[in-house]
mmCIF file of C-alpha atoms and ligand atoms in Angstrom:
data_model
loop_
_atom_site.group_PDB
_atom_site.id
_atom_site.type_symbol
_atom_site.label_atom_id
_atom_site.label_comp_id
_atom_site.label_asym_id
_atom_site.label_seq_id
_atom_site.Cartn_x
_atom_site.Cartn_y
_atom_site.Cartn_z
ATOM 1 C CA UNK A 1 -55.423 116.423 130.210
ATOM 2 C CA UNK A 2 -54.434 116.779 126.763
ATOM 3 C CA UNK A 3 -54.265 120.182 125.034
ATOM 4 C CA UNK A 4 -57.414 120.881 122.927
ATOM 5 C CA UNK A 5 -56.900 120.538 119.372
ATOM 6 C CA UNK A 6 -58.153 123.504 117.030
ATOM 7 C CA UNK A 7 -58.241 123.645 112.978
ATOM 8 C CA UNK A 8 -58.244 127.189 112.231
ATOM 9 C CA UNK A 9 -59.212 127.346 107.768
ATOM 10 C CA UNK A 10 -58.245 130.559 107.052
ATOM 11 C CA UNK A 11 -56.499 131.558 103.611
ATOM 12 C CA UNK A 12 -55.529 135.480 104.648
ATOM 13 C CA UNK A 13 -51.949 134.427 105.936
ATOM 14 C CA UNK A 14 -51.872 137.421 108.576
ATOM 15 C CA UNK A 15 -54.974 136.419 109.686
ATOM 16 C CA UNK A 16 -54.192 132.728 109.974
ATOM 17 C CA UNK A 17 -51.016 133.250 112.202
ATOM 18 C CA UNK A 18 -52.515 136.134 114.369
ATOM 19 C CA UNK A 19 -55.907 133.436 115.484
ATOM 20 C CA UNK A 20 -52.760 130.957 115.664
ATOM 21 C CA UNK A 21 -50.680 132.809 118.011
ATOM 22 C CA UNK A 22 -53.842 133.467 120.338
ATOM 23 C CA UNK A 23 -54.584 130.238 120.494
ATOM 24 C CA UNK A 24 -50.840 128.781 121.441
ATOM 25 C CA UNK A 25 -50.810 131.493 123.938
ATOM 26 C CA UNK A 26 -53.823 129.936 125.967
ATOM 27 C CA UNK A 27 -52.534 126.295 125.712
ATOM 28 C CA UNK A 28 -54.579 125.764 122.164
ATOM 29 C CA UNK A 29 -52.436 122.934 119.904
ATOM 30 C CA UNK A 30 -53.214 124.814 116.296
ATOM 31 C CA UNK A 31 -53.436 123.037 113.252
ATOM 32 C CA UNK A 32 -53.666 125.476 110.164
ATOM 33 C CA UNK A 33 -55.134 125.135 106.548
ATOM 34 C CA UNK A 34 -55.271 127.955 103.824
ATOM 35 C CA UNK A 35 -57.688 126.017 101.668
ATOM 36 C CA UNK A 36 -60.614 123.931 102.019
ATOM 37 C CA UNK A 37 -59.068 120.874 100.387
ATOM 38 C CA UNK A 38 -56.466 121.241 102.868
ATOM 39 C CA UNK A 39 -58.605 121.398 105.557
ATOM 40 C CA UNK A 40 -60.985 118.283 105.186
ATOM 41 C CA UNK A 41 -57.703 116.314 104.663
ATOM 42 C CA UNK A 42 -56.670 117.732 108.164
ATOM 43 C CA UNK A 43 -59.669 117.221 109.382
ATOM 44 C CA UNK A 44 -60.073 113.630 109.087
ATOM 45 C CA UNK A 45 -56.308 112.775 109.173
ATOM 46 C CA UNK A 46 -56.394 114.548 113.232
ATOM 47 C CA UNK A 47 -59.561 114.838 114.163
ATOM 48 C CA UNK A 48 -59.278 118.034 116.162
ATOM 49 C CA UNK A 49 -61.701 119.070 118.670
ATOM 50 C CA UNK A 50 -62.769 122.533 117.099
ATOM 51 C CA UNK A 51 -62.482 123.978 113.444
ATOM 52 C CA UNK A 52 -62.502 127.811 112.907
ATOM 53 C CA UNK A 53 -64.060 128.092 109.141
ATOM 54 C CA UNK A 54 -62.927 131.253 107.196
ATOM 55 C CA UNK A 55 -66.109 131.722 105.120
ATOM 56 C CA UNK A 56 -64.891 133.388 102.087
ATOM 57 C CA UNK A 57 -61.887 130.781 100.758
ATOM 58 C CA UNK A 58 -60.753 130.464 97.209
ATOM 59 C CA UNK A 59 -62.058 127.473 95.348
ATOM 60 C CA UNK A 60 -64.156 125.411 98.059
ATOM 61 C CA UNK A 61 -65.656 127.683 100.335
ATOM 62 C CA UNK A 62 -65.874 127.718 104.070
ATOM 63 C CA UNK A 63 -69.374 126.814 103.795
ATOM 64 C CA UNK A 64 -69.066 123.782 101.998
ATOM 65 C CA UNK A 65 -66.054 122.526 103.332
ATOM 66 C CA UNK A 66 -68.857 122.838 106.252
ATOM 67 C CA UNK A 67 -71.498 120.832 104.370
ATOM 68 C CA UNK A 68 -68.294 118.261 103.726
ATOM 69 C CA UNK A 69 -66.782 117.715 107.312
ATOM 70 C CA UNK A 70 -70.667 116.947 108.519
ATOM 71 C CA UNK A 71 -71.552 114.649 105.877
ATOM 72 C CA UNK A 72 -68.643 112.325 106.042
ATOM 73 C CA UNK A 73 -69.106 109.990 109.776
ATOM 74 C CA UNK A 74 -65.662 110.617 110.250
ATOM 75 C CA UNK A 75 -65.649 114.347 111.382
ATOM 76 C CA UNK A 76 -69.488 114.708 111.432
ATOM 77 C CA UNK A 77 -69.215 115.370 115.307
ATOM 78 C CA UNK A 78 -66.430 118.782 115.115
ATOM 79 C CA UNK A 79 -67.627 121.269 116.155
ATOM 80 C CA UNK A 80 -67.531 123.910 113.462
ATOM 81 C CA UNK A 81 -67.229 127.631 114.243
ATOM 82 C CA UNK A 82 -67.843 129.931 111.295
ATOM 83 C CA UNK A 83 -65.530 133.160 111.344
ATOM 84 C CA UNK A 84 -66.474 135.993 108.738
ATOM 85 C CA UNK A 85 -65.156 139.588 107.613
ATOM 86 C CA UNK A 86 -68.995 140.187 106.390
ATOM 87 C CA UNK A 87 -71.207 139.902 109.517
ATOM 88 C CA UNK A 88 -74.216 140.385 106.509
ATOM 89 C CA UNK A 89 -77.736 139.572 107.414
ATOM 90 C CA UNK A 90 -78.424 136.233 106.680
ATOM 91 C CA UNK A 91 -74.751 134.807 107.431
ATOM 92 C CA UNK A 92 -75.313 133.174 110.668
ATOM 93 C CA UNK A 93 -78.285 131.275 109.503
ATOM 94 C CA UNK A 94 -76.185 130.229 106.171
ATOM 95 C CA UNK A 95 -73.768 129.149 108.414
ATOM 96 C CA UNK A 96 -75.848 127.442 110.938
ATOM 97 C CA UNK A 97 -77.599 125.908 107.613
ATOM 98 C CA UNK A 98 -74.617 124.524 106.680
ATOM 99 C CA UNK A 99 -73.543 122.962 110.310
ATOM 100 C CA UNK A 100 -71.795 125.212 111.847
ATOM 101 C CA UNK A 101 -72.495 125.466 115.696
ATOM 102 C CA UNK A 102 -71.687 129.453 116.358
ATOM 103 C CA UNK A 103 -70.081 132.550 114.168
ATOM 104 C CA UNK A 104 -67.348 134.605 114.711
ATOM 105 C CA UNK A 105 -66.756 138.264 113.356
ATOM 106 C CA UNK A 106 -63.203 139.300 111.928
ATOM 107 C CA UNK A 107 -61.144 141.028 112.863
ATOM 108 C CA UNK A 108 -61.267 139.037 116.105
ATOM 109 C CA UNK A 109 -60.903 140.393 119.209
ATOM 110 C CA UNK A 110 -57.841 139.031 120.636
ATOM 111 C CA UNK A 111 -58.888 139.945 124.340
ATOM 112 C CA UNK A 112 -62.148 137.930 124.685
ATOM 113 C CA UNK A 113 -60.984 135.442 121.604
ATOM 114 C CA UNK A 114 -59.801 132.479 123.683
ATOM 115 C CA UNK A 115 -62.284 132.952 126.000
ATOM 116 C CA UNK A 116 -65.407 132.439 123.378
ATOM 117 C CA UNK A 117 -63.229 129.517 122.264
ATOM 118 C CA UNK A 118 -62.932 128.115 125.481
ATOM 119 C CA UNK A 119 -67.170 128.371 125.515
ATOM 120 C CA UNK A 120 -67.554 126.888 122.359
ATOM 121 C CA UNK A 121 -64.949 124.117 123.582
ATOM 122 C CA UNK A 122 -67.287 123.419 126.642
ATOM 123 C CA UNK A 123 -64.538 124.853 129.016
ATOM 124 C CA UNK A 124 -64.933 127.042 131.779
ATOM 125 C CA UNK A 125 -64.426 130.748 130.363
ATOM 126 C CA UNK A 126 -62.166 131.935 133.721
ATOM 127 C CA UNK A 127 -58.425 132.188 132.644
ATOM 128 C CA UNK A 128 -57.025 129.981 135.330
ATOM 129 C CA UNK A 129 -53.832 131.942 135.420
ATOM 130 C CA UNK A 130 -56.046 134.877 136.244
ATOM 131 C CA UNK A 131 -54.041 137.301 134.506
ATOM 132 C CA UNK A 132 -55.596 140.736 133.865
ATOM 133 C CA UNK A 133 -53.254 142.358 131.116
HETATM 134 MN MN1 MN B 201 -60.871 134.367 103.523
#
């Protein structure tokens, strides 16, 4: 079985390579993009299984590059997860609006992180290594 694929969109650089590094370290192969241009071109150059959508970008943002992926038959069928640093009233439904399939709040929490991901992904949520750190 081939290692999930996940597009994490995220153009706060810390940020970027701390979701990164939790994913590699549960088996995750991470592709990263710091802009939205950059990510539909990812997008529909690998296909991955899962995009994590920074909401606030510069230029495009995370919503639209949203609206983008799902309009174009090519990536229509990611999965999109919305992450956000404003958990505001009204930002899940904007983000569900605009086709994303579930919202996650920054700063992440890195112990139940790749489990969530694992449950968006469809996966069984136990870590099979059943390690307890
Ligand atoms: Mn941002």
């Amino acid at each position: 079985m081939s290692k999930p694929k996940i597009l994490v969109v995220e153009d706060n650089l810390m940020n970027l390579e701390l979701v990164s590094d939790v994913l590699e370290a549960h088996g995750y192969e991470v592709l990263q993009a710091d802009t939205g241009q950059k990510a539909l071109e990812i997008a529909g150059k690998e296909l991955p299984d899962l995009v994590l959508m920074d909401i606030q970008l510069p230029e495009m943002d995370g919503l639209e590059v949203t609206r983008l992926l799902k309009i174009n038959e090519l990536t229509s069928g990611i999965k999109v997860i919305a992450l956000t640093a404003h958990a505001m009233r009204g930002d899940e439904e904007r983000a569900r609006e605009a086709g994303c399939s579930g919202y996650i709040a920054k700063p992440i929490n890195t112990r139940e992180f790749a489990g969530v991901i694992a449950g968006y992904l469809g996966e069984a949520q136990t870590d099979p290594g059943g390690k307890v750190d």
